[in-house]
Amino acid sequence: MDSIDTLIIGAGALGLACAARLAEPGRSTLIVEQEALLGSHTSSRNSEVIHAGIYYPPGSLKAELCLEGRERLYAWCAQWQVPHRRLGKLLVAVSDEERGKLDALANNARASGVDELQPITGAQLSALEPAVRGSAALLSPNTGIIDSHAFMQSLLAYAEQRGAELVLQTRVDRLRHDGDGWIVSGSSAGEPFSLKAQRVINAAGLFAQQLATHTDDLAPQHIPTLHMCQGNYFNYNGKSPFSHLVYPMPEANTSGLGVHATLDLGGQLRFGPDTRYLDTIDYRVDESLRDAFASAIRRYFPALDSARLVPGYAGIRPKLSGPGDAAQDFMLQMPAEHGLPGLVNLFGIESPGLTASLAIAERIAHRL
C-alpha cells in the first residue's frame, strides 16, 4: 500500500490553499478531487469578492480569518500576478429608517478591527454612483474582486512546485485509523484504490459531512448538519451603471447579505445571490425569479431595466445554519476537538471562505 504524509480531500480554494501551505520538499502531499475540474462547486460559483470583514461577529473565526485572509490574499495576488482589483464597495441605506442598520454595521466592523470604513452622505453617494438611490452609505475601500479560477491555479502551481500532486476524478469513500495513520479507500477514474496517510484534511466543502459520516470512530456529535443554501445570480446585459460594488442592508431574518451588485474583472455587472435552501445540489437558475430580483434591486437602483436581467449561474453555500437560524461560524475541527490524530475536518466554509482561505490554511498549519 502506498504511504504518504498528507492527503487533502477537495481541490477548491480551501483545499488548494492548504496544499500550498502544507506541501514541502521531502514530504509527500496528495490532493484528490472527485470532479474533473478544480473548484467545480462553491469555489467557482460565488461573487468572487475579496471581503473586508464587515459583517461577522467580533471575535468569531469568520471575522478574524476574513481580516487576516484579506491581507494575505491581496499580497498573494500581487506576488503571483493573480488578476484582481481593489475597487471598493458601497453599503447603502436606501432610506433614513435604515441608517440605524448602517451605524450598526460600522460599529460591528470597528469592533472586528475594520477601521477604514468611510461615512458617505446621500449627496456624496449620488456623486460617486449617480444610479444608486440612498440616504447614506459606507464606503469600504478594501473590498475587491478576484479571478477565483486564476487564484486556484496559482495555489496549485505553488503546491506542485513544493512537491504536491493533484489527482482528479478521485473520490474518497472511507477513512479508517489503524493506530499508525489513516487507511484511505475510494475510487479513482472508476478503479478502486487504497493508501495510507499520516495527515488527512477534509476540505470537501458540500461533501465534507458525507465524508465525515464514513470516517471510522468519528463520533456523530462531531458532524454538524449541512444546510445547502442556493444563491442565484442574474447578469445585467450592456454597460454597467456602477463603478463600485453596491450592497443593500443585510436581509432581515436570514443569514444573507441581500441581492447585491458585483462586477467581474471584465466589467460584467451581476446581481445576487438570493437565499434558497435545497435538499439536493441544483445549479439551475430559475428564470421566473427575475421579477423578485428586479423588485429587490430597484430599492437601490430604481432605473433598473428588468429586460436586461438574464439568468447567470447559481452556487450553493455549505451552511451550518438552516432557515431562520442565526448564522454559524466556520468550524475548523482539529484532533484536539474530535480526538482522532492527524485528521482535520473543515465544515461550513461558506462566505467569506474564499477571502479567508490563506488564513484558514495558516491556522491549520499552526495547529497541526
mmCIF file of C-alpha atoms in Angstrom:
data_model
loop_
_atom_site.group_PDB
_atom_site.id
_atom_site.type_symbol
_atom_site.label_atom_id
_atom_site.label_comp_id
_atom_site.label_asym_id
_atom_site.label_seq_id
_atom_site.Cartn_x
_atom_site.Cartn_y
_atom_site.Cartn_z
ATOM 1 C CA MET A 1 0.000 0.000 0.000
ATOM 2 C CA ASP A 2 1.303 3.463 -0.923
ATOM 3 C CA SER A 3 2.058 5.676 2.067
ATOM 4 C CA ILE A 4 2.064 9.478 2.023
ATOM 5 C CA ASP A 5 2.480 12.243 4.562
ATOM 6 C CA THR A 6 -0.547 14.449 3.815
ATOM 7 C CA LEU A 7 -3.796 13.826 1.964
ATOM 8 C CA ILE A 8 -6.026 16.793 1.117
ATOM 9 C CA ILE A 9 -9.545 15.916 0.011
ATOM 10 C CA GLY A 10 -11.121 18.600 -2.166
ATOM 11 C CA ALA A 11 -9.467 20.850 -4.753
ATOM 12 C CA GLY A 12 -11.444 24.017 -4.181
ATOM 13 C CA ALA A 13 -9.858 27.230 -2.954
ATOM 14 C CA LEU A 14 -9.630 25.925 0.595
ATOM 15 C CA GLY A 15 -8.081 22.557 -0.200
ATOM 16 C CA LEU A 16 -5.598 24.133 -2.597
ATOM 17 C CA ALA A 17 -4.677 26.812 -0.046
ATOM 18 C CA CYS A 18 -3.997 24.029 2.465
ATOM 19 C CA ALA A 19 -1.878 22.236 -0.121
ATOM 20 C CA ALA A 20 0.123 25.378 -0.861
ATOM 21 C CA ARG A 21 0.779 25.905 2.862
ATOM 22 C CA LEU A 22 1.426 22.299 3.927
ATOM 23 C CA ALA A 23 3.374 20.942 0.950
ATOM 24 C CA GLU A 24 7.126 20.955 1.376
ATOM 25 C CA PRO A 25 10.019 19.220 -0.360
ATOM 26 C CA GLY A 26 10.717 15.813 1.111
ATOM 27 C CA ARG A 27 7.164 15.342 2.411
ATOM 28 C CA SER A 28 4.601 13.739 0.101
ATOM 29 C CA THR A 29 1.349 15.685 -0.339
ATOM 30 C CA LEU A 30 -1.561 14.414 -2.420
ATOM 31 C CA ILE A 31 -4.679 16.409 -3.362
ATOM 32 C CA VAL A 32 -7.684 14.403 -4.547
ATOM 33 C CA GLU A 33 -10.791 15.841 -6.188
ATOM 34 C CA GLN A 34 -13.882 13.872 -7.190
ATOM 35 C CA GLU A 35 -14.751 16.197 -10.087
ATOM 36 C CA ALA A 36 -12.904 16.582 -13.396
ATOM 37 C CA LEU A 37 -12.049 20.246 -12.765
ATOM 38 C CA LEU A 38 -10.718 22.341 -9.887
ATOM 39 C CA GLY A 39 -13.216 24.231 -7.757
ATOM 40 C CA SER A 40 -16.280 22.859 -9.521
ATOM 41 C CA HIS A 41 -18.669 23.751 -6.717
ATOM 42 C CA THR A 42 -18.629 26.584 -4.152
ATOM 43 C CA SER A 43 -15.221 27.999 -5.097
ATOM 44 C CA SER A 44 -16.245 28.821 -8.668
ATOM 45 C CA ARG A 45 -19.905 29.703 -8.040
ATOM 46 C CA ASN A 46 -19.793 32.829 -5.917
ATOM 47 C CA SER A 47 -19.451 36.610 -6.198
ATOM 48 C CA GLU A 48 -15.623 36.490 -6.464
ATOM 49 C CA VAL A 49 -15.453 39.265 -3.880
ATOM 50 C CA ILE A 50 -12.484 39.898 -1.597
ATOM 51 C CA HIS A 51 -14.368 40.795 1.572
ATOM 52 C CA ALA A 52 -13.208 43.425 4.045
ATOM 53 C CA GLY A 53 -14.594 41.729 7.190
ATOM 54 C CA ILE A 54 -17.558 43.980 7.977
ATOM 55 C CA TYR A 55 -20.446 41.664 8.805
ATOM 56 C CA TYR A 56 -19.150 38.928 11.094
ATOM 57 C CA PRO A 57 -19.411 38.816 14.906
ATOM 58 C CA PRO A 58 -16.265 40.293 16.513
ATOM 59 C CA GLY A 59 -14.010 37.531 17.800
ATOM 60 C CA SER A 60 -15.531 34.901 15.506
ATOM 61 C CA LEU A 61 -13.379 32.824 13.176
ATOM 62 C CA LYS A 62 -15.121 34.473 10.235
ATOM 63 C CA ALA A 63 -14.187 37.947 11.477
ATOM 64 C CA GLU A 64 -10.587 37.083 12.378
ATOM 65 C CA LEU A 65 -9.804 34.948 9.348
ATOM 66 C CA CYS A 66 -11.505 37.289 6.892
ATOM 67 C CA LEU A 67 -9.424 40.254 8.059
ATOM 68 C CA GLU A 68 -6.181 38.257 8.093
ATOM 69 C CA GLY A 69 -7.083 36.444 4.879
ATOM 70 C CA ARG A 70 -7.863 39.677 3.057
ATOM 71 C CA GLU A 71 -4.342 40.976 3.552
ATOM 72 C CA ARG A 72 -2.774 37.617 2.733
ATOM 73 C CA LEU A 73 -4.894 37.365 -0.415
ATOM 74 C CA TYR A 74 -4.005 40.824 -1.739
ATOM 75 C CA ALA A 75 -0.322 40.090 -1.105
ATOM 76 C CA TRP A 76 -0.601 36.696 -2.831
ATOM 77 C CA CYS A 77 -2.333 38.230 -5.855
ATOM 78 C CA ALA A 78 0.393 40.864 -6.162
ATOM 79 C CA GLN A 79 3.185 38.283 -5.871
ATOM 80 C CA TRP A 80 1.685 35.730 -8.271
ATOM 81 C CA GLN A 81 0.032 38.109 -10.742
ATOM 82 C CA VAL A 82 -3.465 36.854 -9.990
ATOM 83 C CA PRO A 83 -5.971 39.222 -11.646
ATOM 84 C CA HIS A 84 -7.773 41.270 -9.004
ATOM 85 C CA ARG A 85 -8.917 44.822 -8.332
ATOM 86 C CA ARG A 86 -9.418 46.706 -5.065
ATOM 87 C CA LEU A 87 -12.354 48.729 -6.395
ATOM 88 C CA GLY A 88 -14.310 49.343 -3.177
ATOM 89 C CA LYS A 89 -17.842 48.639 -2.008
ATOM 90 C CA LEU A 90 -20.734 50.900 -1.041
ATOM 91 C CA LEU A 91 -23.048 49.687 1.730
ATOM 92 C CA VAL A 92 -26.246 51.601 1.140
ATOM 93 C CA ALA A 93 -29.079 52.655 3.450
ATOM 94 C CA VAL A 94 -31.854 53.307 0.947
ATOM 95 C CA SER A 95 -33.936 55.295 3.462
ATOM 96 C CA ASP A 96 -33.470 57.214 6.691
ATOM 97 C CA GLU A 97 -35.071 54.257 8.500
ATOM 98 C CA GLU A 98 -32.098 52.074 7.536
ATOM 99 C CA ARG A 99 -29.441 54.437 8.880
ATOM 100 C CA GLY A 100 -29.516 52.627 12.192
ATOM 101 C CA LYS A 101 -28.549 49.405 10.406
ATOM 102 C CA LEU A 102 -25.718 51.255 8.678
ATOM 103 C CA ASP A 103 -24.431 52.554 12.017
ATOM 104 C CA ALA A 104 -24.666 49.057 13.496
ATOM 105 C CA LEU A 105 -22.576 47.668 10.621
ATOM 106 C CA ALA A 106 -19.974 50.387 11.110
ATOM 107 C CA ASN A 107 -19.776 49.610 14.831
ATOM 108 C CA ASN A 108 -19.533 45.872 14.176
ATOM 109 C CA ALA A 109 -16.760 46.381 11.626
ATOM 110 C CA ARG A 110 -14.821 48.630 14.021
ATOM 111 C CA ALA A 111 -15.114 46.058 16.802
ATOM 112 C CA SER A 112 -13.652 43.465 14.410
ATOM 113 C CA GLY A 113 -10.664 45.667 13.565
ATOM 114 C CA VAL A 114 -12.011 47.070 10.295
ATOM 115 C CA ASP A 115 -11.478 50.789 10.853
ATOM 116 C CA GLU A 116 -11.178 52.114 7.309
ATOM 117 C CA LEU A 117 -14.908 52.479 6.503
ATOM 118 C CA GLN A 118 -15.828 55.972 5.323
ATOM 119 C CA PRO A 119 -19.278 57.503 6.010
ATOM 120 C CA ILE A 120 -20.913 58.814 2.838
ATOM 121 C CA THR A 121 -23.832 61.273 2.730
ATOM 122 C CA GLY A 122 -26.675 60.948 0.275
ATOM 123 C CA ALA A 123 -25.201 63.763 -1.828
ATOM 124 C CA GLN A 124 -21.751 62.132 -1.852
ATOM 125 C CA LEU A 125 -23.342 58.808 -2.807
ATOM 126 C CA SER A 126 -25.081 60.471 -5.762
ATOM 127 C CA ALA A 127 -21.764 61.939 -6.876
ATOM 128 C CA LEU A 128 -19.982 58.561 -6.602
ATOM 129 C CA GLU A 129 -22.758 56.436 -8.089
ATOM 130 C CA PRO A 130 -25.481 58.554 -9.753
ATOM 131 C CA ALA A 131 -27.638 55.483 -10.480
ATOM 132 C CA VAL A 132 -27.807 54.417 -6.808
ATOM 133 C CA ARG A 133 -30.594 55.672 -4.538
ATOM 134 C CA GLY A 134 -29.766 56.004 -0.853
ATOM 135 C CA SER A 135 -29.918 58.402 2.061
ATOM 136 C CA ALA A 136 -26.451 57.423 3.336
ATOM 137 C CA ALA A 137 -23.740 54.838 2.768
ATOM 138 C CA LEU A 138 -20.440 53.437 3.946
ATOM 139 C CA LEU A 139 -17.524 53.147 1.563
ATOM 140 C CA SER A 140 -15.352 50.071 2.119
ATOM 141 C CA PRO A 141 -12.140 50.869 0.209
ATOM 142 C CA ASN A 142 -10.519 47.471 0.850
ATOM 143 C CA THR A 143 -13.263 45.358 -0.719
ATOM 144 C CA GLY A 144 -12.196 43.965 -4.078
ATOM 145 C CA ILE A 145 -12.789 41.367 -6.750
ATOM 146 C CA ILE A 146 -10.648 38.448 -7.882
ATOM 147 C CA ASP A 147 -10.412 35.875 -10.637
ATOM 148 C CA SER A 148 -11.105 32.848 -8.459
ATOM 149 C CA HIS A 149 -10.025 30.371 -11.152
ATOM 150 C CA ALA A 150 -6.656 32.087 -11.621
ATOM 151 C CA PHE A 151 -6.253 32.136 -7.832
ATOM 152 C CA MET A 152 -6.852 28.389 -7.587
ATOM 153 C CA GLN A 153 -4.454 27.715 -10.458
ATOM 154 C CA SER A 154 -1.769 29.780 -8.708
ATOM 155 C CA LEU A 155 -2.231 27.824 -5.481
ATOM 156 C CA LEU A 156 -1.935 24.543 -7.345
ATOM 157 C CA ALA A 157 1.171 25.697 -9.207
ATOM 158 C CA TYR A 158 2.837 26.718 -5.936
ATOM 159 C CA ALA A 159 1.875 23.470 -4.214
ATOM 160 C CA GLU A 160 3.199 21.447 -7.146
ATOM 161 C CA GLN A 161 6.472 23.377 -7.058
ATOM 162 C CA ARG A 162 6.786 22.150 -3.475
ATOM 163 C CA GLY A 163 6.129 18.534 -4.430
ATOM 164 C CA ALA A 164 2.351 18.190 -4.152
ATOM 165 C CA GLU A 165 0.395 16.141 -6.673
ATOM 166 C CA LEU A 166 -3.217 16.509 -7.802
ATOM 167 C CA VAL A 167 -5.413 13.617 -8.933
ATOM 168 C CA LEU A 168 -8.830 14.452 -10.376
ATOM 169 C CA GLN A 169 -11.909 12.210 -10.664
ATOM 170 C CA THR A 170 -10.905 10.575 -7.410
ATOM 171 C CA ARG A 171 -13.386 10.037 -4.598
ATOM 172 C CA VAL A 172 -12.623 9.012 -1.024
ATOM 173 C CA ASP A 173 -15.266 6.668 0.365
ATOM 174 C CA ARG A 174 -13.845 5.718 3.748
ATOM 175 C CA LEU A 175 -11.265 6.777 6.312
ATOM 176 C CA ARG A 176 -10.043 4.376 8.991
ATOM 177 C CA HIS A 177 -7.283 4.946 11.527
ATOM 178 C CA ASP A 178 -5.161 1.865 12.208
ATOM 179 C CA GLY A 179 -3.113 3.328 15.053
ATOM 180 C CA ASP A 180 -0.289 4.323 12.748
ATOM 181 C CA GLY A 181 -2.041 6.514 10.189
ATOM 182 C CA TRP A 182 -5.179 6.741 8.086
ATOM 183 C CA ILE A 183 -6.200 3.970 5.708
ATOM 184 C CA VAL A 184 -7.921 5.750 2.840
ATOM 185 C CA SER A 185 -10.094 3.877 0.369
ATOM 186 C CA GLY A 186 -12.101 5.041 -2.610
ATOM 187 C CA SER A 187 -12.098 5.083 -6.391
ATOM 188 C CA SER A 188 -10.037 6.920 -8.995
ATOM 189 C CA ALA A 189 -11.298 7.115 -12.594
ATOM 190 C CA GLY A 190 -13.605 4.231 -11.720
ATOM 191 C CA GLU A 191 -10.882 1.992 -10.261
ATOM 192 C CA PRO A 192 -10.672 1.189 -6.533
ATOM 193 C CA PHE A 193 -7.644 2.420 -4.613
ATOM 194 C CA SER A 194 -6.301 2.477 -1.076
ATOM 195 C CA LEU A 195 -3.407 4.303 0.511
ATOM 196 C CA LYS A 196 -2.103 5.311 3.911
ATOM 197 C CA ALA A 197 -1.730 8.920 5.046
ATOM 198 C CA GLN A 198 -0.364 10.361 8.257
ATOM 199 C CA ARG A 199 -2.483 13.509 7.996
ATOM 200 C CA VAL A 200 -5.855 13.978 6.303
ATOM 201 C CA ILE A 201 -7.501 17.340 5.582
ATOM 202 C CA ASN A 202 -11.208 17.029 4.801
ATOM 203 C CA ALA A 203 -11.770 20.134 2.649
ATOM 204 C CA ALA A 204 -14.608 18.563 0.679
ATOM 205 C CA GLY A 205 -16.981 21.538 1.033
ATOM 206 C CA LEU A 206 -20.534 20.443 0.257
ATOM 207 C CA PHE A 207 -19.395 16.840 0.711
ATOM 208 C CA ALA A 208 -17.434 17.264 3.963
ATOM 209 C CA GLN A 209 -20.208 15.900 6.171
ATOM 210 C CA GLN A 210 -20.757 12.949 3.860
ATOM 211 C CA LEU A 211 -17.091 12.016 4.171
ATOM 212 C CA ALA A 212 -17.193 12.559 7.921
ATOM 213 C CA THR A 213 -20.005 10.016 8.275
ATOM 214 C CA HIS A 214 -17.702 7.482 6.589
ATOM 215 C CA THR A 215 -14.809 8.210 8.931
ATOM 216 C CA ASP A 216 -14.481 5.347 11.391
ATOM 217 C CA ASP A 217 -14.613 6.291 15.096
ATOM 218 C CA LEU A 218 -15.643 9.915 14.423
ATOM 219 C CA ALA A 219 -18.460 10.422 16.916
ATOM 220 C CA PRO A 220 -21.754 11.671 15.407
ATOM 221 C CA GLN A 221 -21.801 14.723 17.694
ATOM 222 C CA HIS A 222 -18.732 15.995 15.822
ATOM 223 C CA ILE A 223 -20.577 16.050 12.491
ATOM 224 C CA PRO A 224 -22.728 19.196 12.165
ATOM 225 C CA THR A 225 -25.816 19.190 9.978
ATOM 226 C CA LEU A 226 -25.283 20.517 6.464
ATOM 227 C CA HIS A 227 -27.794 23.063 5.169
ATOM 228 C CA MET A 228 -27.378 23.579 1.427
ATOM 229 C CA CYS A 229 -28.295 27.126 0.529
ATOM 230 C CA GLN A 230 -28.597 28.006 -3.146
ATOM 231 C CA GLY A 231 -27.802 31.501 -4.358
ATOM 232 C CA ASN A 232 -28.884 32.568 -7.846
ATOM 233 C CA TYR A 233 -27.182 35.276 -9.886
ATOM 234 C CA PHE A 234 -28.580 37.309 -12.766
ATOM 235 C CA ASN A 235 -26.297 39.112 -15.209
ATOM 236 C CA TYR A 236 -27.166 42.616 -16.403
ATOM 237 C CA ASN A 237 -26.657 42.945 -20.142
ATOM 238 C CA GLY A 238 -24.927 46.004 -21.516
ATOM 239 C CA LYS A 239 -22.710 48.614 -19.919
ATOM 240 C CA SER A 240 -22.658 48.663 -16.122
ATOM 241 C CA PRO A 241 -24.014 51.825 -14.471
ATOM 242 C CA PHE A 242 -21.779 51.183 -11.411
ATOM 243 C CA SER A 243 -18.061 51.508 -10.771
ATOM 244 C CA HIS A 244 -18.217 50.121 -7.200
ATOM 245 C CA LEU A 245 -19.790 47.045 -5.691
ATOM 246 C CA VAL A 246 -23.166 48.023 -4.223
ATOM 247 C CA TYR A 247 -24.652 46.212 -1.232
ATOM 248 C CA PRO A 248 -28.021 46.937 0.383
ATOM 249 C CA MET A 249 -28.531 46.327 4.079
ATOM 250 C CA PRO A 250 -28.478 42.600 5.020
ATOM 251 C CA GLU A 251 -31.745 40.729 4.706
ATOM 252 C CA ALA A 252 -33.891 40.552 7.831
ATOM 253 C CA ASN A 253 -34.253 37.128 9.483
ATOM 254 C CA THR A 254 -31.757 35.420 7.163
ATOM 255 C CA SER A 255 -28.010 34.969 7.033
ATOM 256 C CA GLY A 256 -27.931 36.531 3.547
ATOM 257 C CA LEU A 257 -26.447 39.898 2.655
ATOM 258 C CA GLY A 258 -29.215 40.809 0.243
ATOM 259 C CA VAL A 259 -29.262 40.861 -3.561
ATOM 260 C CA HIS A 260 -26.196 42.983 -4.204
ATOM 261 C CA ALA A 261 -24.452 44.292 -7.298
ATOM 262 C CA THR A 262 -20.985 42.994 -8.130
ATOM 263 C CA LEU A 263 -18.673 43.411 -11.078
ATOM 264 C CA ASP A 264 -16.266 40.914 -12.547
ATOM 265 C CA LEU A 265 -12.846 41.817 -13.881
ATOM 266 C CA GLY A 266 -14.289 42.166 -17.385
ATOM 267 C CA GLY A 267 -16.789 44.781 -16.196
ATOM 268 C CA GLN A 268 -19.843 42.486 -16.323
ATOM 269 C CA LEU A 269 -22.454 43.541 -13.764
ATOM 270 C CA ARG A 270 -24.341 40.810 -11.962
ATOM 271 C CA PHE A 271 -26.863 40.751 -9.152
ATOM 272 C CA GLY A 272 -27.180 38.157 -6.404
ATOM 273 C CA PRO A 273 -27.207 35.916 -4.577
ATOM 274 C CA ASP A 274 -30.633 35.243 -3.186
ATOM 275 C CA THR A 275 -31.189 32.679 -0.419
ATOM 276 C CA ARG A 276 -32.992 29.398 -1.142
ATOM 277 C CA TYR A 277 -32.478 26.237 0.904
ATOM 278 C CA LEU A 278 -32.337 22.946 -1.010
ATOM 279 C CA ASP A 279 -32.308 19.236 -0.232
ATOM 280 C CA THR A 280 -30.150 18.317 -3.223
ATOM 281 C CA ILE A 281 -27.478 20.053 -5.279
ATOM 282 C CA ASP A 282 -29.122 22.003 -8.087
ATOM 283 C CA TYR A 283 -27.293 24.628 -10.156
ATOM 284 C CA ARG A 284 -30.188 25.566 -12.437
ATOM 285 C CA VAL A 285 -31.214 29.230 -12.344
ATOM 286 C CA ASP A 286 -34.986 29.674 -12.241
ATOM 287 C CA GLU A 287 -35.777 32.399 -14.786
ATOM 288 C CA SER A 288 -39.072 33.098 -13.017
ATOM 289 C CA LEU A 289 -37.055 34.701 -10.190
ATOM 290 C CA ARG A 290 -36.392 37.739 -12.414
ATOM 291 C CA ASP A 291 -39.347 39.723 -11.005
ATOM 292 C CA ALA A 292 -38.325 39.078 -7.403
ATOM 293 C CA PHE A 293 -34.746 40.110 -8.229
ATOM 294 C CA ALA A 294 -35.950 43.237 -10.007
ATOM 295 C CA SER A 295 -38.069 44.241 -7.015
ATOM 296 C CA ALA A 296 -35.135 43.824 -4.601
ATOM 297 C CA ILE A 297 -32.688 45.660 -6.874
ATOM 298 C CA ARG A 298 -34.984 48.628 -7.574
ATOM 299 C CA ARG A 299 -34.834 49.607 -3.904
ATOM 300 C CA TYR A 300 -31.321 50.944 -4.530
ATOM 301 C CA PHE A 301 -31.249 51.046 -8.368
ATOM 302 C CA PRO A 302 -34.612 52.484 -9.402
ATOM 303 C CA ALA A 303 -33.664 52.813 -13.093
ATOM 304 C CA LEU A 304 -33.182 49.050 -13.455
ATOM 305 C CA ASP A 305 -34.325 47.702 -16.810
ATOM 306 C CA SER A 306 -35.585 44.225 -15.904
ATOM 307 C CA ALA A 307 -35.407 43.150 -19.575
ATOM 308 C CA ARG A 308 -31.595 43.355 -19.250
ATOM 309 C CA LEU A 309 -31.600 40.802 -16.399
ATOM 310 C CA VAL A 310 -30.627 37.384 -17.739
ATOM 311 C CA PRO A 311 -30.015 34.184 -15.758
ATOM 312 C CA GLY A 312 -26.341 33.875 -14.899
ATOM 313 C CA TYR A 313 -25.380 30.995 -12.632
ATOM 314 C CA ALA A 314 -26.117 29.532 -9.212
ATOM 315 C CA GLY A 315 -23.936 28.465 -6.330
ATOM 316 C CA ILE A 316 -24.584 26.539 -3.135
ATOM 317 C CA ARG A 317 -23.220 27.536 0.260
ATOM 318 C CA PRO A 318 -22.436 24.720 2.735
ATOM 319 C CA LYS A 319 -24.123 26.452 5.663
ATOM 320 C CA LEU A 320 -24.320 25.165 9.221
ATOM 321 C CA SER A 321 -27.475 27.228 9.858
ATOM 322 C CA GLY A 322 -30.920 26.487 8.499
ATOM 323 C CA PRO A 323 -33.776 28.805 7.504
ATOM 324 C CA GLY A 324 -34.397 31.373 10.242
ATOM 325 C CA ASP A 325 -31.420 30.230 12.331
ATOM 326 C CA ALA A 326 -28.668 32.559 13.481
ATOM 327 C CA ALA A 327 -25.637 32.472 11.189
ATOM 328 C CA GLN A 328 -22.998 29.951 12.293
ATOM 329 C CA ASP A 329 -19.233 30.336 12.359
ATOM 330 C CA PHE A 330 -16.648 28.393 10.404
ATOM 331 C CA MET A 331 -15.798 25.047 12.007
ATOM 332 C CA LEU A 332 -12.120 24.097 11.846
ATOM 333 C CA GLN A 333 -12.266 20.764 13.625
ATOM 334 C CA MET A 334 -8.846 19.586 14.770
ATOM 335 C CA PRO A 335 -7.646 16.439 16.590
ATOM 336 C CA ALA A 336 -7.998 18.290 19.901
ATOM 337 C CA GLU A 337 -11.745 18.531 19.267
ATOM 338 C CA HIS A 338 -12.595 15.056 17.980
ATOM 339 C CA GLY A 339 -9.712 13.029 19.437
ATOM 340 C CA LEU A 340 -8.534 11.395 16.198
ATOM 341 C CA PRO A 341 -4.852 12.031 15.410
ATOM 342 C CA GLY A 342 -3.898 13.763 12.181
ATOM 343 C CA LEU A 343 -7.470 14.466 10.995
ATOM 344 C CA VAL A 344 -8.781 17.948 10.180
ATOM 345 C CA ASN A 345 -12.430 18.442 9.221
ATOM 346 C CA LEU A 346 -13.490 21.759 7.686
ATOM 347 C CA PHE A 347 -17.225 22.376 7.945
ATOM 348 C CA GLY A 348 -19.380 25.337 6.989
ATOM 349 C CA ILE A 349 -16.733 27.171 4.978
ATOM 350 C CA GLU A 350 -19.089 29.500 3.128
ATOM 351 C CA SER A 351 -18.572 33.240 2.608
ATOM 352 C CA PRO A 352 -16.015 34.683 3.341
ATOM 353 C CA GLY A 353 -14.225 31.374 2.739
ATOM 354 C CA LEU A 354 -12.541 32.448 -0.494
ATOM 355 C CA THR A 355 -11.179 35.606 1.156
ATOM 356 C CA ALA A 356 -10.164 33.697 4.279
ATOM 357 C CA SER A 357 -8.671 30.644 2.540
ATOM 358 C CA LEU A 358 -4.985 31.506 3.019
ATOM 359 C CA ALA A 359 -5.571 32.465 6.650
ATOM 360 C CA ILE A 360 -7.506 29.236 7.292
ATOM 361 C CA ALA A 361 -4.625 27.244 5.815
ATOM 362 C CA GLU A 362 -2.177 29.118 8.037
ATOM 363 C CA ARG A 363 -4.316 28.444 11.134
ATOM 364 C CA ILE A 364 -4.483 24.727 10.296
ATOM 365 C CA ALA A 365 -0.727 24.515 9.733
ATOM 366 C CA HIS A 366 -0.080 26.245 13.043
ATOM 367 C CA ARG A 367 -2.404 23.960 14.992
ATOM 368 C CA LEU A 368 -1.053 20.819 13.356
#
